[in-house]
Amino acid sequence: MTSRFSRINSFLLLGFLMALFSGFLFYEGFFDTWQEKIQDRFFLRTQPKDNIVILSIDDLSISRIGQWPWQRSVFAEALKQLDGAKRIGIDVSFSEPSRFGKIDDAVLEEALAKMQAPIVLPIQLSDKGRLTSHPLPIFERYVHLGFINIVEDADGVSRRANAIWGDYRSFASRLTGKESSETFRIRYQGPAGGFLTIPFIDVFEKQVPGEVFKDAVVLIGTTAKDLRDFEETPFGAMPGVEVHANIASTLDREKFIKEASPGLIFALFLLTNLSTAYAIFSLRNFAGLVISLFGIFTAFNLATLAAFYFDFLLAPLYLNLNFILTAGLLVALQSIFESKEKNFIRKTFQYYLMPEVVDELMRNPEKLKLGGERKRVTILFSDIRGFTSMSETMSPEELTHLVNKYLSAMTEIIIQRRGLVDKYIGDAIMAFWGAPLPNPK
């Protein structure tokens, strides 16, 4: 039978190996897509910053102003209503000359030159960070340029953003004047429509008071479905201009969400597994074991939620997967050990102890110390009086029958009185009381 010392070592070693295995899964990102989907549920609708306003190029505006793309003079007219804004970002490409002629471009150029508020226009970068699209040179001299490339995860959802890419700054970074040297997680304010959104046509027709835009960051972009400028986000499909608004809000707040390093996650795996291994090894009561495992499960999940409250992500999917795999494997191993242990006890004592005593030893094998133990016991040594003389007058068959009948009767009496038969010596029987379990007085 495996000793308790070697068994706990086996459990702890297995817990360590499972931590290594889970760490490998985490480091290689085997379940990152599912991990992200779970973490998406942590983000709740929050109050958006009231200094960000979106001018929506929506279906209503297109139906009233005319076919897209519009004349540049339309944007020039709208900009006149926004001169009190803090910064203005136009998420519309002006990389090609206007289809209405040079005069149309000149009208927008003049409007940009007169604006007091800084203007940001979009550029596009290739996968290698090279400039692939930019506004016409006549516009560039009056504006700031920011890339509008949006990072997508493997499942096509935009969760992260870059403020800097090579020598270029992002559209949102230009709008806020804030930077971040690392890729950061976008802190979405909620589903689409979370920011103050005003139809472009209302501004174009001068129906919105200028005070609405005073000291605000204004983004102009398309939301019409036919223009298909939408991105998948943790809250569902969202217009690209609103994604940039969320990126700008995240940069402006400078409250970035940090993600745990592989080293920290491995330490959590190890702590969870060693706690689980010790609980499964030491607790034989089923109810106590369930409560203990549930406590461990609850503890690291509450720690995950608490960490997120302080803007720290602890990989909840991998932590739960690690716990389930480790607990399941150790429970199965414990069942195998206990099965072998019970079989050993049954085979060893079933012919020498009452079934009730054997069952008690099987339920509580720790009461059995095979290495020996000093105890006060009562010993019985009994044989048949005059056995030698008697055996001389009996045939071998008769003698064997007599001895078997005598030893069987004695064994039954001893077992009924919760004694342990130690050995048979010819016609003699040796038994004792008080071990391996104490006898009731």
CSV table of C-alpha atoms in Angstrom, one decimal:
chain,number,residue,atom,x,y,z
A,1,MET,CA,0.0,0.0,0.0
A,2,THR,CA,1.3,3.4,-0.9
A,3,SER,CA,2.5,5.4,2.1
A,4,ARG,CA,0.8,8.7,2.9
A,5,PHE,CA,4.1,10.5,2.6
A,6,SER,CA,4.7,9.2,-0.9
A,7,ARG,CA,1.1,9.9,-1.9
A,8,ILE,CA,1.1,13.5,-0.8
A,9,ASN,CA,4.4,13.9,-2.7
A,10,SER,CA,2.7,12.4,-5.8
A,11,PHE,CA,-0.2,14.8,-5.4
A,12,LEU,CA,1.9,17.9,-5.1
A,13,LEU,CA,4.1,16.8,-8.0
A,14,LEU,CA,1.1,16.3,-10.2
A,15,GLY,CA,-0.3,19.7,-9.1
A,16,PHE,CA,3.0,21.3,-10.2
A,17,LEU,CA,3.0,19.4,-13.5
A,18,MET,CA,-0.6,20.5,-14.2
A,19,ALA,CA,0.5,24.1,-13.4
A,20,LEU,CA,3.2,23.8,-16.0
A,21,PHE,CA,0.7,22.3,-18.5
A,22,SER,CA,-1.8,25.1,-17.9
A,23,GLY,CA,1.0,27.7,-18.1
A,24,PHE,CA,2.0,26.3,-21.5
A,25,LEU,CA,-1.6,26.5,-22.8
A,26,PHE,CA,-1.8,30.1,-21.5
A,27,TYR,CA,1.6,31.1,-23.0
A,28,GLU,CA,0.8,29.7,-26.4
A,29,GLY,CA,-2.7,31.2,-26.4
A,30,PHE,CA,-4.6,28.0,-27.2
A,31,PHE,CA,-7.9,29.3,-25.8
A,32,ASP,CA,-7.3,33.1,-26.2
A,33,THR,CA,-10.4,33.6,-28.3
A,34,TRP,CA,-12.7,32.1,-25.7
A,35,GLN,CA,-10.7,33.8,-23.0
A,36,GLU,CA,-11.4,37.2,-24.7
A,37,LYS,CA,-15.1,36.4,-25.0
A,38,ILE,CA,-15.4,35.7,-21.3
A,39,GLN,CA,-13.5,38.9,-20.4
A,40,ASP,CA,-15.8,40.9,-22.7
A,41,ARG,CA,-18.6,40.1,-20.2
A,42,PHE,CA,-16.7,42.0,-17.5
A,43,PHE,CA,-17.1,45.3,-19.3
A,44,LEU,CA,-20.4,47.0,-18.5
A,45,ARG,CA,-22.0,50.1,-19.9
A,46,THR,CA,-20.4,53.2,-18.3
A,47,GLN,CA,-21.1,56.9,-18.5
A,48,PRO,CA,-19.3,58.3,-21.6
A,49,LYS,CA,-17.3,61.4,-21.4
A,50,ASP,CA,-19.6,64.4,-22.2
A,51,ASN,CA,-16.8,66.2,-24.0
A,52,ILE,CA,-16.9,63.8,-27.0
A,53,VAL,CA,-19.5,64.5,-29.6
A,54,ILE,CA,-20.1,62.5,-32.8
A,55,LEU,CA,-21.5,64.1,-36.0
A,56,SER,CA,-23.2,61.2,-37.7
A,57,ILE,CA,-23.3,60.9,-41.5
A,58,ASP,CA,-26.4,58.8,-41.3
A,59,ASP,CA,-29.1,57.7,-43.7
A,60,LEU,CA,-31.2,60.8,-42.9
A,61,SER,CA,-28.3,63.1,-43.7
A,62,ILE,CA,-27.5,61.3,-47.0
A,63,SER,CA,-31.2,61.4,-48.0
A,64,ARG,CA,-31.4,65.2,-47.4
A,65,ILE,CA,-28.0,66.3,-48.6
A,66,GLY,CA,-27.6,63.9,-51.5
A,67,GLN,CA,-25.6,61.0,-52.9
A,68,TRP,CA,-22.4,60.0,-51.2
A,69,PRO,CA,-19.6,61.1,-51.5
A,70,TRP,CA,-20.7,64.7,-50.8
A,71,GLN,CA,-19.2,67.9,-52.1
A,72,ARG,CA,-16.3,69.2,-50.0
A,73,SER,CA,-18.2,72.4,-49.6
A,74,VAL,CA,-20.7,70.5,-47.4
A,75,PHE,CA,-18.0,69.7,-44.9
A,76,ALA,CA,-16.7,73.3,-45.2
A,77,GLU,CA,-20.1,74.6,-44.2
A,78,ALA,CA,-20.4,72.2,-41.2
A,79,LEU,CA,-16.9,73.2,-40.0
A,80,LYS,CA,-18.1,76.8,-39.6
A,81,GLN,CA,-20.5,75.7,-36.9
A,82,LEU,CA,-17.8,73.9,-34.9
A,83,ASP,CA,-15.2,76.6,-34.4
A,84,GLY,CA,-15.7,76.5,-30.6
A,85,ALA,CA,-14.7,72.9,-30.4
A,86,LYS,CA,-11.5,71.8,-28.7
A,87,ARG,CA,-10.5,69.5,-31.5
A,88,ILE,CA,-12.2,68.1,-34.6
A,89,GLY,CA,-11.6,64.8,-36.3
A,90,ILE,CA,-13.0,64.0,-39.7
A,91,ASP,CA,-13.0,60.3,-40.3
A,92,VAL,CA,-13.6,60.7,-44.1
A,93,SER,CA,-11.0,60.1,-46.7
A,94,PHE,CA,-10.0,63.2,-48.8
A,95,SER,CA,-7.2,61.3,-50.6
A,96,GLU,CA,-8.8,61.9,-54.1
A,97,PRO,CA,-9.7,65.1,-55.8
A,98,SER,CA,-13.3,66.0,-55.5
A,99,ARG,CA,-15.5,64.7,-58.3
A,100,PHE,CA,-17.1,68.2,-58.4
A,101,GLY,CA,-13.8,69.8,-59.4
A,102,LYS,CA,-10.9,71.9,-58.0
A,103,ILE,CA,-13.2,74.7,-56.9
A,104,ASP,CA,-14.9,72.3,-54.5
A,105,ASP,CA,-11.5,71.3,-53.0
A,106,ALA,CA,-10.5,74.9,-52.7
A,107,VAL,CA,-13.7,75.7,-50.7
A,108,LEU,CA,-12.7,73.0,-48.1
A,109,GLU,CA,-9.1,74.2,-48.1
A,110,GLU,CA,-10.2,77.7,-47.3
A,111,ALA,CA,-12.4,76.4,-44.4
A,112,LEU,CA,-9.5,74.4,-43.0
A,113,ALA,CA,-7.2,77.4,-43.1
A,114,LYS,CA,-9.7,79.6,-41.2
A,115,MET,CA,-10.4,77.0,-38.4
A,116,GLN,CA,-9.1,77.9,-34.9
A,117,ALA,CA,-9.7,74.4,-33.6
A,118,PRO,CA,-7.1,71.8,-34.6
A,119,ILE,CA,-8.3,69.5,-37.3
A,120,VAL,CA,-7.3,65.8,-37.6
A,121,LEU,CA,-7.7,63.9,-40.9
A,122,PRO,CA,-7.2,60.2,-41.4
A,123,ILE,CA,-4.3,58.3,-43.0
A,124,GLN,CA,-4.1,54.5,-43.6
A,125,LEU,CA,-1.1,52.3,-43.0
A,126,SER,CA,-0.2,49.0,-44.4
A,127,ASP,CA,0.4,45.9,-42.2
A,128,LYS,CA,4.1,46.8,-42.2
A,129,GLY,CA,3.4,50.4,-41.0
A,130,ARG,CA,3.9,52.1,-44.4
A,131,LEU,CA,1.7,55.0,-45.5
A,132,THR,CA,-0.8,53.8,-48.1
A,133,SER,CA,-3.5,56.6,-48.0
A,134,HIS,CA,-3.4,60.3,-47.0
A,135,PRO,CA,-5.3,63.5,-47.7
A,136,LEU,CA,-4.5,65.7,-50.7
A,137,PRO,CA,-1.4,67.9,-50.1
A,138,ILE,CA,-3.6,71.1,-50.2
A,139,PHE,CA,-5.3,69.9,-47.0
A,140,GLU,CA,-2.3,68.4,-45.2
A,141,ARG,CA,-0.7,71.8,-44.5
A,142,TYR,CA,-3.7,72.8,-42.3
A,143,VAL,CA,-4.3,69.6,-40.4
A,144,HIS,CA,-2.8,66.9,-38.2
A,145,LEU,CA,-2.7,63.4,-39.5
A,146,GLY,CA,-3.6,60.2,-37.6
A,147,PHE,CA,-3.9,56.6,-38.7
A,148,ILE,CA,-7.3,55.0,-38.5
A,149,ASN,CA,-6.2,51.4,-38.7
A,150,ILE,CA,-8.1,49.3,-36.1
A,151,VAL,CA,-6.6,46.2,-34.5
A,152,GLU,CA,-8.6,43.0,-34.8
A,153,ASP,CA,-8.2,39.9,-32.7
A,154,ALA,CA,-8.3,36.4,-34.2
A,155,ASP,CA,-12.1,36.3,-33.9
A,156,GLY,CA,-12.5,39.6,-35.8
A,157,VAL,CA,-13.4,41.7,-32.7
A,158,SER,CA,-11.6,45.0,-32.1
A,159,ARG,CA,-10.5,45.1,-28.4
A,160,ARG,CA,-7.1,46.8,-28.5
A,161,ALA,CA,-5.6,49.9,-30.1
A,162,ASN,CA,-2.3,51.5,-30.8
A,163,ALA,CA,-1.6,55.1,-30.2
A,164,ILE,CA,1.8,55.0,-32.0
A,165,TRP,CA,2.8,53.0,-35.0
A,166,GLY,CA,6.3,53.6,-36.2
A,167,ASP,CA,6.6,57.4,-36.9
A,168,TYR,CA,2.8,57.9,-36.9
A,169,ARG,CA,0.3,58.7,-34.2
A,170,SER,CA,-3.3,57.4,-34.2
A,171,PHE,CA,-6.4,59.4,-35.1
A,172,ALA,CA,-7.5,59.2,-31.5
A,173,SER,CA,-4.1,60.2,-30.1
A,174,ARG,CA,-4.1,63.3,-32.3
A,175,LEU,CA,-7.6,64.2,-31.1
A,176,THR,CA,-6.7,63.9,-27.4
A,177,GLY,CA,-3.1,64.9,-27.4
A,178,LYS,CA,-2.4,61.7,-25.3
A,179,GLU,CA,0.0,58.9,-26.2
A,180,SER,CA,0.7,55.3,-25.1
A,181,SER,CA,3.8,53.5,-26.2
A,182,GLU,CA,2.1,50.1,-25.8
A,183,THR,CA,-0.9,48.4,-27.3
A,184,PHE,CA,-3.8,49.0,-24.9
A,185,ARG,CA,-7.3,47.6,-24.4
A,186,ILE,CA,-10.1,49.8,-25.5
A,187,ARG,CA,-12.4,50.7,-22.6
A,188,TYR,CA,-15.7,50.7,-24.4
A,189,GLN,CA,-18.4,52.8,-22.9
A,190,GLY,CA,-21.1,50.4,-24.0
A,191,PRO,CA,-23.0,49.4,-27.2
A,192,ALA,CA,-23.2,51.7,-30.2
A,193,GLY,CA,-24.9,55.0,-29.5
A,194,GLY,CA,-23.2,55.6,-26.1
A,195,PHE,CA,-21.8,59.0,-27.0
A,196,LEU,CA,-23.8,62.2,-27.8
A,197,THR,CA,-24.5,61.7,-31.5
A,198,ILE,CA,-25.9,64.4,-33.7
A,199,PRO,CA,-27.1,63.9,-37.3
A,200,PHE,CA,-24.8,65.7,-39.6
A,201,ILE,CA,-27.8,67.3,-41.4
A,202,ASP,CA,-28.8,69.1,-38.1
A,203,VAL,CA,-25.4,70.9,-38.0
A,204,PHE,CA,-25.4,71.5,-41.7
A,205,GLU,CA,-28.8,73.2,-41.5
A,206,LYS,CA,-27.7,75.2,-38.4
A,207,GLN,CA,-30.2,73.6,-36.0
A,208,VAL,CA,-27.7,72.9,-33.2
A,209,PRO,CA,-26.5,75.7,-30.9
A,210,GLY,CA,-22.8,76.3,-31.0
A,211,GLU,CA,-22.6,75.8,-27.2
A,212,VAL,CA,-23.0,72.1,-27.7
A,213,PHE,CA,-19.6,71.9,-29.2
A,214,LYS,CA,-17.8,74.3,-27.0
A,215,ASP,CA,-14.5,72.7,-25.7
A,216,ALA,CA,-15.7,69.3,-27.0
A,217,VAL,CA,-13.8,66.8,-29.1
A,218,VAL,CA,-15.9,66.4,-32.2
A,219,LEU,CA,-15.7,63.4,-34.5
A,220,ILE,CA,-17.3,63.4,-37.9
A,221,GLY,CA,-17.9,60.0,-39.5
A,222,THR,CA,-20.3,57.6,-41.3
A,223,THR,CA,-22.9,55.6,-39.5
A,224,ALA,CA,-25.2,54.8,-42.5
A,225,LYS,CA,-25.4,51.1,-43.0
A,226,ASP,CA,-24.9,51.3,-46.8
A,227,LEU,CA,-21.5,52.9,-46.3
A,228,ARG,CA,-20.4,49.8,-44.3
A,229,ASP,CA,-17.9,51.4,-42.0
A,230,PHE,CA,-18.6,49.1,-39.0
A,231,GLU,CA,-16.3,47.2,-36.7
A,232,GLU,CA,-17.1,44.2,-34.4
A,233,THR,CA,-16.6,45.1,-30.8
A,234,PRO,CA,-17.4,43.3,-27.5
A,235,PHE,CA,-20.7,45.1,-27.5
A,236,GLY,CA,-21.6,44.1,-31.1
A,237,ALA,CA,-21.2,46.0,-34.4
A,238,MET,CA,-20.3,49.6,-34.0
A,239,PRO,CA,-19.6,52.4,-36.6
A,240,GLY,CA,-15.8,53.0,-37.1
A,241,VAL,CA,-16.1,56.6,-35.9
A,242,GLU,CA,-17.6,55.5,-32.6
A,243,VAL,CA,-14.8,53.0,-32.2
A,244,HIS,CA,-12.3,55.9,-32.6
A,245,ALA,CA,-14.4,57.8,-30.0
A,246,ASN,CA,-14.0,55.0,-27.5
A,247,ILE,CA,-10.3,54.9,-28.2
A,248,ALA,CA,-10.0,58.6,-27.7
A,249,SER,CA,-12.0,58.3,-24.4
A,250,THR,CA,-9.6,55.5,-23.2
A,251,LEU,CA,-6.6,57.6,-24.0
A,252,ASP,CA,-8.1,60.7,-22.5
A,253,ARG,CA,-8.9,59.0,-19.2
A,254,GLU,CA,-5.4,57.4,-19.1
A,255,LYS,CA,-6.9,54.6,-17.1
A,256,PHE,CA,-5.5,51.6,-19.0
A,257,ILE,CA,-6.3,48.0,-18.2
A,258,LYS,CA,-3.3,45.8,-17.5
A,259,GLU,CA,-3.0,42.2,-18.3
A,260,ALA,CA,-1.2,39.7,-16.0
A,261,SER,CA,2.2,38.4,-17.1
A,262,PRO,CA,2.8,34.7,-17.8
A,263,GLY,CA,4.9,34.5,-14.6
A,264,LEU,CA,2.1,35.8,-12.4
A,265,ILE,CA,-0.5,33.5,-14.0
A,266,PHE,CA,1.8,30.5,-13.5
A,267,ALA,CA,2.1,31.4,-9.8
A,268,LEU,CA,-1.7,31.5,-9.5
A,269,PHE,CA,-1.9,28.1,-11.3
A,270,LEU,CA,0.7,26.7,-8.8
A,271,LEU,CA,-1.0,28.1,-5.7
A,272,THR,CA,-4.4,26.8,-6.9
A,273,ASN,CA,-3.1,23.4,-7.7
A,274,LEU,CA,-1.1,22.9,-4.5
A,275,SER,CA,-4.1,24.0,-2.4
A,276,THR,CA,-6.3,21.6,-4.4
A,277,ALA,CA,-3.9,18.7,-4.1
A,278,TYR,CA,-3.6,19.2,-0.3
A,279,ALA,CA,-7.4,19.4,0.1
A,280,ILE,CA,-8.1,16.2,-1.9
A,281,PHE,CA,-5.3,14.4,-0.1
A,282,SER,CA,-6.3,15.4,3.4
A,283,LEU,CA,-10.1,15.4,3.3
A,284,ARG,CA,-11.8,12.0,3.1
A,285,ASN,CA,-15.2,13.3,4.0
A,286,PHE,CA,-17.1,13.9,0.8
A,287,ALA,CA,-19.0,17.0,2.1
A,288,GLY,CA,-15.8,18.5,3.5
A,289,LEU,CA,-14.0,17.9,0.2
A,290,VAL,CA,-16.8,19.5,-1.8
A,291,ILE,CA,-16.9,22.5,0.5
A,292,SER,CA,-13.1,22.9,0.4
A,293,LEU,CA,-12.9,22.7,-3.4
A,294,PHE,CA,-15.8,25.1,-3.8
A,295,GLY,CA,-13.9,27.5,-1.5
A,296,ILE,CA,-10.8,27.3,-3.7
A,297,PHE,CA,-12.9,27.8,-6.8
A,298,THR,CA,-14.7,30.8,-5.3
A,299,ALA,CA,-11.5,32.3,-4.0
A,300,PHE,CA,-9.6,32.6,-7.3
A,301,ASN,CA,-12.7,33.7,-9.1
A,302,LEU,CA,-13.4,36.4,-6.6
A,303,ALA,CA,-9.7,37.4,-6.9
A,304,THR,CA,-10.2,37.7,-10.7
A,305,LEU,CA,-13.2,40.0,-10.2
A,306,ALA,CA,-11.4,42.1,-7.6
A,307,ALA,CA,-8.4,42.4,-9.9
A,308,PHE,CA,-10.6,43.6,-12.7
A,309,TYR,CA,-12.1,46.2,-10.4
A,310,PHE,CA,-8.6,47.6,-10.1
A,311,ASP,CA,-8.1,47.4,-13.9
A,312,PHE,CA,-6.1,44.1,-13.9
A,313,LEU,CA,-7.0,41.0,-16.0
A,314,LEU,CA,-6.2,37.6,-14.5
A,315,ALA,CA,-7.1,35.2,-17.4
A,316,PRO,CA,-10.3,33.7,-15.8
A,317,LEU,CA,-10.8,31.0,-18.4
A,318,TYR,CA,-7.3,29.6,-18.0
A,319,LEU,CA,-7.6,29.7,-14.2
A,320,ASN,CA,-10.9,27.8,-14.2
A,321,LEU,CA,-9.6,25.3,-16.8
A,322,ASN,CA,-6.5,24.7,-14.8
A,323,PHE,CA,-8.6,24.1,-11.6
A,324,ILE,CA,-11.1,21.7,-13.4
A,325,LEU,CA,-8.3,19.6,-15.0
A,326,THR,CA,-6.2,19.4,-11.8
A,327,ALA,CA,-9.1,18.7,-9.5
A,328,GLY,CA,-10.6,16.1,-11.8
A,329,LEU,CA,-7.3,14.3,-12.3
A,330,LEU,CA,-6.4,14.3,-8.6
A,331,VAL,CA,-9.9,13.1,-7.5
A,332,ALA,CA,-9.6,10.3,-10.0
A,333,LEU,CA,-6.1,9.5,-8.7
A,334,GLN,CA,-7.4,9.6,-5.1
A,335,SER,CA,-10.1,7.2,-6.0
A,336,ILE,CA,-7.6,4.8,-7.5
A,337,PHE,CA,-5.4,5.0,-4.4
A,338,GLU,CA,-8.4,4.5,-2.0
A,339,SER,CA,-9.7,1.6,-4.1
A,340,LYS,CA,-6.3,-0.1,-3.8
A,341,GLU,CA,-6.1,0.7,-0.1
A,342,LYS,CA,-9.5,-0.7,0.6
A,343,ASN,CA,-8.8,-3.9,-1.3
A,344,PHE,CA,-5.6,-4.3,0.7
A,345,ILE,CA,-7.4,-3.9,4.0
A,346,ARG,CA,-10.2,-6.2,3.0
A,347,LYS,CA,-7.8,-8.9,1.8
A,348,THR,CA,-5.6,-8.6,4.9
A,349,PHE,CA,-8.2,-8.6,7.6
A,350,GLN,CA,-11.4,-10.2,6.2
A,351,TYR,CA,-10.6,-13.6,7.7
A,352,TYR,CA,-9.4,-12.3,11.0
A,353,LEU,CA,-11.8,-9.4,12.0
A,354,MET,CA,-15.5,-8.8,12.2
A,355,PRO,CA,-16.9,-7.3,8.9
A,356,GLU,CA,-17.9,-4.2,10.9
A,357,VAL,CA,-14.3,-3.7,12.0
A,358,VAL,CA,-13.0,-4.2,8.5
A,359,ASP,CA,-15.5,-1.7,7.2
A,360,GLU,CA,-14.4,0.9,9.8
A,361,LEU,CA,-10.8,0.4,8.8
A,362,MET,CA,-11.8,0.9,5.2
A,363,ARG,CA,-13.6,4.1,6.0
A,364,ASN,CA,-10.7,5.3,8.2
A,365,PRO,CA,-7.5,3.7,7.0
A,366,GLU,CA,-5.4,6.3,8.9
A,367,LYS,CA,-6.3,4.3,12.1
A,368,LEU,CA,-4.2,1.5,10.7
A,369,LYS,CA,-0.5,2.0,11.1
A,370,LEU,CA,1.3,-0.8,9.3
A,371,GLY,CA,4.7,0.3,10.6
A,372,GLY,CA,3.8,-0.8,14.1
A,373,GLU,CA,2.6,1.0,17.2
A,374,ARG,CA,3.0,0.6,20.9
A,375,LYS,CA,-0.3,-0.2,22.5
A,376,ARG,CA,-1.8,-1.9,25.6
A,377,VAL,CA,-3.6,-5.0,24.3
A,378,THR,CA,-5.2,-8.2,25.7
A,379,ILE,CA,-3.7,-11.5,24.3
A,380,LEU,CA,-5.4,-14.9,24.2
A,381,PHE,CA,-3.4,-18.1,23.6
A,382,SER,CA,-5.5,-21.2,23.6
A,383,ASP,CA,-4.9,-24.9,22.6
A,384,ILE,CA,-6.6,-28.3,23.1
A,385,ARG,CA,-5.7,-29.9,26.4
A,386,GLY,CA,-4.1,-33.4,25.9
A,387,PHE,CA,-3.9,-32.9,22.2
A,388,THR,CA,-0.8,-35.1,21.9
A,389,SER,CA,-2.4,-38.1,23.6
A,390,MET,CA,-5.6,-37.6,21.8
A,391,SER,CA,-3.9,-37.5,18.4
A,392,GLU,CA,-2.3,-40.9,19.0
A,393,THR,CA,-5.7,-42.6,19.2
A,394,MET,CA,-7.2,-40.9,16.1
A,395,SER,CA,-6.8,-41.4,12.4
A,396,PRO,CA,-5.4,-38.4,10.4
A,397,GLU,CA,-8.8,-37.7,8.9
A,398,GLU,CA,-10.5,-37.6,12.3
A,399,LEU,CA,-7.8,-35.4,13.8
A,400,THR,CA,-8.0,-32.9,11.0
A,401,HIS,CA,-11.8,-32.8,11.3
A,402,LEU,CA,-11.4,-32.1,15.1
A,403,VAL,CA,-8.8,-29.4,14.7
A,404,ASN,CA,-10.7,-27.6,12.0
A,405,LYS,CA,-13.9,-27.7,14.0
A,406,TYR,CA,-12.2,-26.4,17.1
A,407,LEU,CA,-10.3,-23.6,15.3
A,408,SER,CA,-13.4,-22.5,13.4
A,409,ALA,CA,-15.5,-22.3,16.6
A,410,MET,CA,-12.7,-20.4,18.4
A,411,THR,CA,-12.3,-18.0,15.5
A,412,GLU,CA,-16.0,-17.2,15.3
A,413,ILE,CA,-16.1,-16.5,19.1
A,414,ILE,CA,-13.1,-14.2,18.9
A,415,ILE,CA,-14.4,-12.3,15.9
A,416,GLN,CA,-17.8,-11.9,17.5
A,417,ARG,CA,-16.1,-10.3,20.5
A,418,ARG,CA,-14.2,-7.9,18.2
A,419,GLY,CA,-10.9,-9.6,18.6
A,420,LEU,CA,-8.2,-10.2,16.0
A,421,VAL,CA,-6.9,-13.7,15.2
A,422,ASP,CA,-3.2,-13.4,15.0
A,423,LYS,CA,-2.1,-17.0,14.0
A,424,TYR,CA,-2.8,-20.7,14.2
A,425,ILE,CA,-0.1,-23.0,15.6
A,426,GLY,CA,-1.1,-26.6,15.1
A,427,ASP,CA,-4.0,-27.0,17.6
A,428,ALA,CA,-3.4,-23.6,19.1
A,429,ILE,CA,-4.8,-20.2,18.3
A,430,MET,CA,-3.5,-16.8,19.2
A,431,ALA,CA,-5.7,-13.7,19.3
A,432,PHE,CA,-5.6,-10.2,20.8
A,433,TRP,CA,-7.9,-7.3,21.6
A,434,GLY,CA,-7.2,-3.5,21.5
A,435,ALA,CA,-5.6,-3.4,18.0
A,436,PRO,CA,-5.7,-2.2,15.3
A,437,LEU,CA,-8.8,-0.4,16.7
A,438,PRO,CA,-9.4,0.1,20.4
A,439,ASN,CA,-12.1,-2.0,22.0
A,440,PRO,CA,-15.1,-0.4,23.7
A,441,LYS,CA,-14.9,-0.9,27.5
